[in-house]
Amino acid sequence: MTLSRAAKVVLGAASLAALLSSHGFGPAAAQTAGLNAEATPGNWPARAATVVADPAVETRVDALLAAMSLEQKVGQIIQADIASVTPEDVYRYHLGSVLNGGNSDPGGRYNAPAKDWLAAADAFYAASMRPHGKLPRIPVIWGSDAVHGHNNVVGATLFPHNIGLGAARNPDLIRRIGAATALEMRVTGLDWTFAPTLAVVRDDRWGRTYEGFGETPEIATSYAAPLIEGLQGRMGDKDWLRGPHIIATAKHFLGDGGTRGGKDQGDAEMPEAALRDLFSPPYLPALDAGVQSVMVSFSSWNDVKMHGNRSLLTGVMKERWNFDGFLVGDWNGHGQVAGCTATDCPQSVIAGLDMFMAPDSWKELYRTTLDHARNGTLPAAQLDEAVRRILRVKVRAGMFEAGKPSSRPYGGRFELLGSKEHRALARQAVQESLVLLKNAGGLLPLKPGASILVAGDGADNLTKQTGGWTLSWQGTGTKRSDFPNAQSIWEGIEAEVKAAGGAATLAVDGRYSAKPDAAIVVFGEDPYAEFQGDRPDVGYDDAKNLALMQRLKAEGVPVVAVFLSGRAMWVNPFLNASDAFVAAWLPGSEGGGVADVLFGKADFKGKLPYSWPKSSDQAAVNVGDADYDPLFPYGFGLTFADKGELAPLPEVRAGAVAADPGLLFGAGKPGAGRRLLLGEPGALSTNPGPDLVEARPADRVAQEDSVRLRWTGAGRAVAAIVEDAPVDLTRETNGELALELELRVNAPPSAGVSLLMGCGANCTGGFPLRSVLAEAASTGKWTRIAVPLRCFARAGVDMSRVETPLSFATSGTLDITMSAARIVSPSGPQLACK
């Protein structure tokens, strides 16, 4: 079945069910035999070019190409991260672009002030425009993940994440959010956002579920054009791509939300027709709106990485769909293509990629790509085509005449960050995003003049409220002072109640001296991003807040649950323990929007963009499935006028509480699927005796929550965390994760100490740790040590088959107490690779 241009039209539940059924695509998509990854472009909707070729633009691009050196052309197709590149590098290597990754900021400070961002933008721009012999000057373009506002910068307006905006079902609101985000980016000198995400998310275990607008193409298809026009302006207008507007990116092409098991960077196993009809529709209105860049997905289609799939990148996107902007890769995603590494991959350019995102691999990638261009492995015509597309967008955006970022119309107007108007818009978005799932006895709206208890660890917690991609990649490690233009949910409630003459009390633990009229309990998921948020199921577990709610209910206090999450989750025990239940998603900086609706200033408008699971293992429940049976269906959402009763729900989990895959050691024991083994190298066991090394329980915060490791010095000995089965840490290594330890050195080492990872026989790597431990011993305090995973890869560890993710080895005496070991996005400084 081939969809016509009507693929842009909303797909209703019935038509979607028929579509999926006709393709044999459902929960067991992988059942289809003979799947291949070669698209047939002629079977995809045809479309004419969006922007009529401007002879003046094309003539200018031709002239630039003719005057450029080969070295300059190679530099144009490479994008480096500001944590790994300097302005001088941009000048020397002719780099076409820089980006700030989720953990990269000017000066290396996650909370760098806005003026530092603008100064950095000026510095990179000036370097790109500095005279370089007779070579033409080509301005560098700076890209950033501004995915819910200008979320990397302190003081910017933070809108609800896309999952909440999907619940709002308001395209005009989306257009205004795009315009506000673009304007705030221009204030700090940035040109280009890696947004919007147009994923259709089919499995809520995916750690990027909250970046998608919904589980069907419907919402993303209706939002793509208005959001892109908000960001870029309208084609034909004088301020298109300039002035208050920026360059937008439709991502991640294609099938990122359809991977097996919801695995980030995984494999979308399905027939071509399902890929086309379910995942591509939002891209058509994006192209119609003139989006100038498209980001290629990390994921695979039928086991072929998108970064190397010519039939889709060139055959469909560029030829069938006549897209004349440029395709940009994702974070070292080219390195996952068969036969490639992060530093050597002409295959991606040949497949149709125009710009490598090579954050820390850029210098060696520049060298190998230049070699390939010189010897013809990378054909000259293919290189020129990539450069032409990048130049075309830069010319269209007026970058050659724009001047340094601080001299542009909105550069340095810091009062526009978190402006009154933008915050009001964000507050409206919060109001419209909330979904009411239960309202027994018409508890809501609450009376603001009443006595209100506010509890839960999410009530006065902007870190939790704003979620991932907020000042850092994972959205963790922030504090209240990092949000000067924001209001927590508690602060919004307090203001509402105080204005009405009521009394509001904050008690995270839910304790009170005088019984309140009602309690609002705010709780939910802690922040995460990308694969760090991948889960084995969708069951939500939080014994502390559940007990709090159950206690309040038993005491006769009406309970309103406000659930913060990046996905629909099994929360039956919490639904039973509450009288009213609100899915608040990740609302961003404007907690007052939650208060507005709880107290009746606005009614609930939000409708579920994802079906709500009936059991903890119902991760891929989507409208249109043959066996569709959610707890709350797609599109569900109560208003104050609706009857909000809900019968008691079963509270038995479908499986055990989900384990943390990154936890190597914690709470006094190894993480799930791991063991602590001791002894001499090659002869490790759980209890070898105390002659060489011993392990004893120890206390840090709670009884026996740590382990004390003591080496006698009688011979070389090892203490190691060993996997039950080898694990693949390639994705985590590329994602800039680190091995993070929390330990106290009770006695300094008397000899060298190695911190190692192992990958089987004759496969190990690491580096010396003696000096670090000796320094820690001098303080007598608990110490955090973080080592980038890439350091182990550089030391020779095959990160695709790690058997021992952590081991200490020494021939001398050593006495340490370890309370935790994790593979995480680091929360502070890291050791440098030796």
mmCIF file of N, CA and C in Angstrom, residues 119-214:
data_model
loop_
_atom_site.group_PDB
_atom_site.id
_atom_site.type_symbol
_atom_site.label_atom_id
_atom_site.label_comp_id
_atom_site.label_asym_id
_atom_site.label_seq_id
_atom_site.Cartn_x
_atom_site.Cartn_y
_atom_site.Cartn_z
ATOM 1 N N ALA A 119 29.693 35.353 24.239
ATOM 2 C CA ALA A 119 31.124 35.586 24.000
ATOM 3 C C ALA A 119 31.742 34.417 23.245
ATOM 4 N N ALA A 120 31.356 33.205 23.595
ATOM 5 C CA ALA A 120 31.879 32.029 22.894
ATOM 6 C C ALA A 120 31.403 32.015 21.441
ATOM 7 N N ALA A 121 30.147 32.368 21.226
ATOM 8 C CA ALA A 121 29.625 32.424 19.857
ATOM 9 C C ALA A 121 30.404 33.444 19.023
ATOM 10 N N ASP A 122 30.695 34.587 19.612
ATOM 11 C CA ASP A 122 31.493 35.603 18.920
ATOM 12 C C ASP A 122 32.878 35.064 18.566
ATOM 13 N N ALA A 123 33.479 34.341 19.527
ATOM 14 C CA ALA A 123 34.847 33.856 19.316
ATOM 15 C C ALA A 123 34.900 32.830 18.185
ATOM 16 N N PHE A 124 33.963 31.910 18.156
ATOM 17 C CA PHE A 124 33.960 30.904 17.088
ATOM 18 C C PHE A 124 33.653 31.555 15.737
ATOM 19 N N TYR A 125 32.714 32.497 15.733
ATOM 20 C CA TYR A 125 32.380 33.183 14.482
ATOM 21 C C TYR A 125 33.597 33.962 13.965
ATOM 22 N N ALA A 126 34.254 34.701 14.847
ATOM 23 C CA ALA A 126 35.402 35.510 14.437
ATOM 24 C C ALA A 126 36.508 34.638 13.864
ATOM 25 N N ALA A 127 36.715 33.465 14.465
ATOM 26 C CA ALA A 127 37.751 32.566 13.965
ATOM 27 C C ALA A 127 37.423 32.092 12.551
ATOM 28 N N SER A 128 36.159 31.798 12.309
ATOM 29 C CA SER A 128 35.777 31.295 10.987
ATOM 30 C C SER A 128 35.896 32.362 9.910
ATOM 31 N N MET A 129 35.797 33.639 10.301
ATOM 32 C CA MET A 129 35.814 34.730 9.330
ATOM 33 C C MET A 129 37.168 35.416 9.225
ATOM 34 N N ARG A 130 38.147 34.979 10.002
ATOM 35 C CA ARG A 130 39.479 35.572 9.951
ATOM 36 C C ARG A 130 40.134 35.256 8.611
ATOM 37 N N PRO A 131 40.771 36.232 7.952
ATOM 38 C CA PRO A 131 41.382 35.978 6.647
ATOM 39 C C PRO A 131 42.333 34.788 6.662
ATOM 40 N N HIS A 132 42.295 34.006 5.607
ATOM 41 C CA HIS A 132 43.110 32.797 5.510
ATOM 42 C C HIS A 132 43.606 32.687 4.071
ATOM 43 N N GLY A 133 44.623 33.498 3.758
ATOM 44 C CA GLY A 133 45.118 33.528 2.391
ATOM 45 C C GLY A 133 44.039 34.002 1.444
ATOM 46 N N LYS A 134 43.899 33.311 0.329
ATOM 47 C CA LYS A 134 42.895 33.689 -0.664
ATOM 48 C C LYS A 134 41.607 32.868 -0.534
ATOM 49 N N LEU A 135 41.526 32.031 0.504
ATOM 50 C CA LEU A 135 40.347 31.182 0.656
ATOM 51 C C LEU A 135 39.127 32.006 1.057
ATOM 52 N N PRO A 136 37.969 31.686 0.523
ATOM 53 C CA PRO A 136 36.758 32.421 0.929
ATOM 54 C C PRO A 136 36.463 32.180 2.400
ATOM 55 N N ARG A 137 35.871 33.160 3.038
ATOM 56 C CA ARG A 137 35.509 33.050 4.456
ATOM 57 C C ARG A 137 34.083 32.521 4.557
ATOM 58 N N ILE A 138 33.920 31.458 5.336
ATOM 59 C CA ILE A 138 32.617 30.808 5.478
ATOM 60 C C ILE A 138 32.265 30.763 6.964
ATOM 61 N N PRO A 139 31.174 31.392 7.357
ATOM 62 C CA PRO A 139 30.845 31.465 8.788
ATOM 63 C C PRO A 139 30.508 30.091 9.377
ATOM 64 N N VAL A 140 30.980 29.880 10.590
ATOM 65 C CA VAL A 140 30.656 28.659 11.312
ATOM 66 C C VAL A 140 29.214 28.745 11.812
ATOM 67 N N ILE A 141 28.559 27.608 11.912
ATOM 68 C CA ILE A 141 27.191 27.553 12.424
ATOM 69 C C ILE A 141 27.200 26.746 13.719
ATOM 70 N N TRP A 142 26.494 27.240 14.743
ATOM 71 C CA TRP A 142 26.501 26.616 16.071
ATOM 72 C C TRP A 142 25.151 25.951 16.309
ATOM 73 N N GLY A 143 25.176 24.619 16.544
ATOM 74 C CA GLY A 143 23.959 23.863 16.811
ATOM 75 C C GLY A 143 23.835 23.498 18.277
ATOM 76 N N SER A 144 22.588 23.391 18.744
ATOM 77 C CA SER A 144 22.331 23.117 20.160
ATOM 78 C C SER A 144 21.013 22.375 20.317
ATOM 79 N N ASP A 145 20.949 21.501 21.318
ATOM 80 C CA ASP A 145 19.712 20.771 21.608
ATOM 81 C C ASP A 145 18.774 21.641 22.432
ATOM 82 N N ALA A 146 18.130 22.583 21.798
ATOM 83 C CA ALA A 146 17.102 23.394 22.464
ATOM 84 C C ALA A 146 15.779 22.681 22.249
ATOM 85 N N VAL A 147 15.495 21.699 23.095
ATOM 86 C CA VAL A 147 14.382 20.786 22.853
ATOM 87 C C VAL A 147 13.139 21.088 23.684
ATOM 88 N N HIS A 148 13.286 21.906 24.731
ATOM 89 C CA HIS A 148 12.086 22.392 25.442
ATOM 90 C C HIS A 148 12.354 23.806 25.934
ATOM 91 N N GLY A 149 12.595 24.674 24.954
ATOM 92 C CA GLY A 149 13.102 26.007 25.225
ATOM 93 C C GLY A 149 14.604 25.996 25.039
ATOM 94 N N HIS A 150 15.237 27.115 25.350
ATOM 95 C CA HIS A 150 16.703 27.211 25.232
ATOM 96 C C HIS A 150 17.294 26.604 26.501
ATOM 97 N N ASN A 151 17.130 25.305 26.629
ATOM 98 C CA ASN A 151 17.285 24.609 27.899
ATOM 99 C C ASN A 151 18.711 24.420 28.387
ATOM 100 N N ASN A 152 19.682 24.856 27.629
ATOM 101 C CA ASN A 152 21.073 24.755 28.073
ATOM 102 C C ASN A 152 21.535 25.984 28.848
ATOM 103 N N VAL A 153 20.723 27.028 28.868
ATOM 104 C CA VAL A 153 21.172 28.314 29.392
ATOM 105 C C VAL A 153 20.380 28.719 30.636
ATOM 106 N N VAL A 154 21.103 29.107 31.661
ATOM 107 C CA VAL A 154 20.487 29.564 32.914
ATOM 108 C C VAL A 154 19.595 30.771 32.636
ATOM 109 N N GLY A 155 18.369 30.715 33.148
ATOM 110 C CA GLY A 155 17.447 31.836 33.019
ATOM 111 C C GLY A 155 16.503 31.755 31.850
ATOM 112 N N ALA A 156 16.746 30.814 30.930
ATOM 113 C CA ALA A 156 15.868 30.688 29.764
ATOM 114 C C ALA A 156 14.515 30.106 30.169
ATOM 115 N N THR A 157 13.509 30.360 29.364
ATOM 116 C CA THR A 157 12.183 29.786 29.582
ATOM 117 C C THR A 157 12.226 28.297 29.255
ATOM 118 N N LEU A 158 11.701 27.473 30.157
ATOM 119 C CA LEU A 158 11.683 26.033 29.963
ATOM 120 C C LEU A 158 10.241 25.575 29.770
ATOM 121 N N PHE A 159 9.935 25.148 28.572
ATOM 122 C CA PHE A 159 8.588 24.703 28.246
ATOM 123 C C PHE A 159 8.417 23.232 28.634
ATOM 124 N N PRO A 160 7.180 22.748 28.696
ATOM 125 C CA PRO A 160 7.001 21.309 28.921
ATOM 126 C C PRO A 160 7.696 20.515 27.829
ATOM 127 N N HIS A 161 8.197 19.343 28.201
ATOM 128 C CA HIS A 161 8.765 18.462 27.189
ATOM 129 C C HIS A 161 7.660 18.034 26.212
ATOM 130 N N ASN A 162 8.081 17.492 25.076
ATOM 131 C CA ASN A 162 7.142 17.205 23.992
ATOM 132 C C ASN A 162 5.987 16.303 24.396
ATOM 133 N N ILE A 163 6.209 15.393 25.335
ATOM 134 C CA ILE A 163 5.126 14.511 25.753
ATOM 135 C C ILE A 163 3.966 15.324 26.320
ATOM 136 N N GLY A 164 4.277 16.375 27.063
ATOM 137 C CA GLY A 164 3.239 17.254 27.597
ATOM 138 C C GLY A 164 2.591 18.095 26.520
ATOM 139 N N LEU A 165 3.413 18.580 25.582
ATOM 140 C CA LEU A 165 2.848 19.363 24.481
ATOM 141 C C LEU A 165 1.948 18.501 23.606
ATOM 142 N N GLY A 166 2.289 17.218 23.491
ATOM 143 C CA GLY A 166 1.429 16.308 22.752
ATOM 144 C C GLY A 166 0.064 16.178 23.402
ATOM 145 N N ALA A 167 0.029 16.205 24.727
ATOM 146 C CA ALA A 167 -1.243 16.129 25.449
ATOM 147 C C ALA A 167 -2.085 17.375 25.221
ATOM 148 N N ALA A 168 -1.444 18.511 24.934
ATOM 149 C CA ALA A 168 -2.158 19.778 24.776
ATOM 150 C C ALA A 168 -2.956 19.851 23.473
ATOM 151 N N ARG A 169 -2.495 19.180 22.423
ATOM 152 C CA ARG A 169 -3.208 19.158 21.130
ATOM 153 C C ARG A 169 -3.504 20.582 20.641
ATOM 154 N N ASN A 170 -2.484 21.451 20.606
ATOM 155 C CA ASN A 170 -2.709 22.857 20.260
ATOM 156 C C ASN A 170 -1.605 23.336 19.318
ATOM 157 N N PRO A 171 -1.780 23.220 17.992
ATOM 158 C CA PRO A 171 -0.741 23.627 17.046
ATOM 159 C C PRO A 171 -0.360 25.101 17.131
ATOM 160 N N ASP A 172 -1.301 25.991 17.414
ATOM 161 C CA ASP A 172 -0.964 27.407 17.506
ATOM 162 C C ASP A 172 -0.050 27.673 18.688
ATOM 163 N N LEU A 173 -0.302 26.986 19.794
ATOM 164 C CA LEU A 173 0.573 27.092 20.961
ATOM 165 C C LEU A 173 1.988 26.654 20.590
ATOM 166 N N ILE A 174 2.090 25.592 19.834
ATOM 167 C CA ILE A 174 3.387 25.056 19.425
ATOM 168 C C ILE A 174 4.144 26.068 18.567
ATOM 169 N N ARG A 175 3.430 26.745 17.673
ATOM 170 C CA ARG A 175 4.070 27.756 16.827
ATOM 171 C C ARG A 175 4.688 28.857 17.692
ATOM 172 N N ARG A 176 3.951 29.313 18.684
ATOM 173 C CA ARG A 176 4.447 30.388 19.552
ATOM 174 C C ARG A 176 5.611 29.930 20.418
ATOM 175 N N ILE A 177 5.586 28.679 20.841
ATOM 176 C CA ILE A 177 6.716 28.133 21.605
ATOM 177 C C ILE A 177 7.971 28.102 20.734
ATOM 178 N N GLY A 178 7.820 27.695 19.474
ATOM 179 C CA GLY A 178 8.960 27.695 18.566
ATOM 180 C C GLY A 178 9.550 29.079 18.402
ATOM 181 N N ALA A 179 8.690 30.095 18.248
ATOM 182 C CA ALA A 179 9.172 31.472 18.069
ATOM 183 C C ALA A 179 9.890 31.976 19.313
ATOM 184 N N ALA A 180 9.352 31.660 20.489
ATOM 185 C CA ALA A 180 9.981 32.106 21.739
ATOM 186 C C ALA A 180 11.336 31.446 21.932
ATOM 187 N N THR A 181 11.418 30.164 21.612
ATOM 188 C CA THR A 181 12.690 29.446 21.738
ATOM 189 C C THR A 181 13.733 30.034 20.802
ATOM 190 N N ALA A 182 13.357 30.292 19.567
ATOM 191 C CA ALA A 182 14.291 30.859 18.593
ATOM 192 C C ALA A 182 14.813 32.203 19.062
ATOM 193 N N LEU A 183 13.938 33.040 19.557
ATOM 194 C CA LEU A 183 14.349 34.365 20.005
ATOM 195 C C LEU A 183 15.349 34.271 21.150
ATOM 196 N N GLU A 184 15.097 33.389 22.113
ATOM 197 C CA GLU A 184 16.011 33.271 23.249
ATOM 198 C C GLU A 184 17.356 32.688 22.810
ATOM 199 N N MET A 185 17.356 31.832 21.797
ATOM 200 C CA MET A 185 18.629 31.340 21.273
ATOM 201 C C MET A 185 19.409 32.468 20.613
ATOM 202 N N ARG A 186 18.725 33.328 19.875
ATOM 203 C CA ARG A 186 19.403 34.444 19.227
ATOM 204 C C ARG A 186 20.040 35.392 20.249
ATOM 205 N N VAL A 187 19.437 35.504 21.406
ATOM 206 C CA VAL A 187 19.995 36.367 22.460
ATOM 207 C C VAL A 187 21.409 35.924 22.820
ATOM 208 N N THR A 188 21.639 34.603 22.835
ATOM 209 C CA THR A 188 22.955 34.088 23.217
ATOM 210 C C THR A 188 23.837 33.776 22.017
ATOM 211 N N GLY A 189 23.396 34.149 20.803
ATOM 212 C CA GLY A 189 24.256 34.052 19.639
ATOM 213 C C GLY A 189 24.219 32.746 18.889
ATOM 214 N N LEU A 190 23.275 31.857 19.221
ATOM 215 C CA LEU A 190 23.231 30.566 18.565
ATOM 216 C C LEU A 190 22.321 30.603 17.336
ATOM 217 N N ASP A 191 22.651 29.745 16.345
ATOM 218 C CA ASP A 191 22.024 29.817 15.031
ATOM 219 C C ASP A 191 21.042 28.695 14.721
ATOM 220 N N TRP A 192 21.122 27.581 15.470
ATOM 221 C CA TRP A 192 20.556 26.344 14.943
ATOM 222 C C TRP A 192 20.153 25.442 16.097
ATOM 223 N N THR A 193 18.916 24.946 16.081
ATOM 224 C CA THR A 193 18.482 24.001 17.108
ATOM 225 C C THR A 193 18.295 22.613 16.514
ATOM 226 N N PHE A 194 18.643 21.606 17.306
ATOM 227 C CA PHE A 194 18.399 20.218 16.921
ATOM 228 C C PHE A 194 16.983 19.828 17.383
ATOM 229 N N ALA A 195 16.012 20.451 16.817
ATOM 230 C CA ALA A 195 14.604 20.226 17.155
ATOM 231 C C ALA A 195 13.783 20.691 15.954
ATOM 232 N N PRO A 196 12.593 20.089 15.772
ATOM 233 C CA PRO A 196 11.862 19.214 16.696
ATOM 234 C C PRO A 196 12.119 17.722 16.468
ATOM 235 N N THR A 197 11.899 16.959 17.545
ATOM 236 C CA THR A 197 11.883 15.503 17.446
ATOM 237 C C THR A 197 10.516 15.074 16.916
ATOM 238 N N LEU A 198 10.502 14.335 15.830
ATOM 239 C CA LEU A 198 9.260 13.901 15.193
ATOM 240 C C LEU A 198 9.056 12.392 15.329
ATOM 241 N N ALA A 199 9.631 11.827 16.383
ATOM 242 C CA ALA A 199 9.530 10.392 16.610
ATOM 243 C C ALA A 199 8.085 9.981 16.877
ATOM 244 N N VAL A 200 7.707 8.848 16.359
ATOM 245 C CA VAL A 200 6.455 8.184 16.720
ATOM 246 C C VAL A 200 6.869 7.035 17.644
ATOM 247 N N VAL A 201 6.519 7.138 18.908
ATOM 248 C CA VAL A 201 7.075 6.246 19.929
ATOM 249 C C VAL A 201 6.140 5.067 20.164
ATOM 250 N N ARG A 202 6.643 3.871 19.910
ATOM 251 C CA ARG A 202 5.816 2.669 19.988
ATOM 252 C C ARG A 202 6.098 1.799 21.202
ATOM 253 N N ASP A 203 7.120 2.109 21.978
ATOM 254 C CA ASP A 203 7.441 1.319 23.164
ATOM 255 C C ASP A 203 7.925 2.274 24.245
ATOM 256 N N ASP A 204 7.146 2.376 25.335
ATOM 257 C CA ASP A 204 7.423 3.395 26.342
ATOM 258 C C ASP A 204 8.607 3.065 27.237
ATOM 259 N N ARG A 205 9.254 1.933 27.007
ATOM 260 C CA ARG A 205 10.509 1.649 27.719
ATOM 261 C C ARG A 205 11.645 2.522 27.204
ATOM 262 N N TRP A 206 11.455 3.103 26.034
ATOM 263 C CA TRP A 206 12.492 3.936 25.417
ATOM 264 C C TRP A 206 12.783 5.146 26.292
ATOM 265 N N GLY A 207 14.055 5.429 26.504
ATOM 266 C CA GLY A 207 14.453 6.551 27.338
ATOM 267 C C GLY A 207 14.198 7.909 26.734
ATOM 268 N N ARG A 208 13.769 7.955 25.469
ATOM 269 C CA ARG A 208 13.461 9.223 24.817
ATOM 270 C C ARG A 208 11.964 9.384 24.553
ATOM 271 N N THR A 209 11.158 8.590 25.232
ATOM 272 C CA THR A 209 9.711 8.657 25.014
ATOM 273 C C THR A 209 9.193 10.082 25.172
ATOM 274 N N TYR A 210 9.697 10.798 26.178
ATOM 275 C CA TYR A 210 9.175 12.154 26.434
ATOM 276 C C TYR A 210 9.549 13.150 25.349
ATOM 277 N N GLU A 211 10.488 12.786 24.467
ATOM 278 C CA GLU A 211 10.835 13.668 23.352
ATOM 279 C C GLU A 211 9.853 13.529 22.187
ATOM 280 N N GLY A 212 9.008 12.492 22.228
ATOM 281 C CA GLY A 212 8.021 12.301 21.179
ATOM 282 C C GLY A 212 6.687 12.912 21.572
ATOM 283 N N PHE A 213 5.922 13.342 20.578
ATOM 284 C CA PHE A 213 4.615 13.954 20.846
ATOM 285 C C PHE A 213 3.531 12.911 21.089
ATOM 286 N N GLY A 214 3.753 11.661 20.679
ATOM 287 C CA GLY A 214 2.726 10.657 20.878
ATOM 288 C C GLY A 214 3.061 9.350 20.206
#
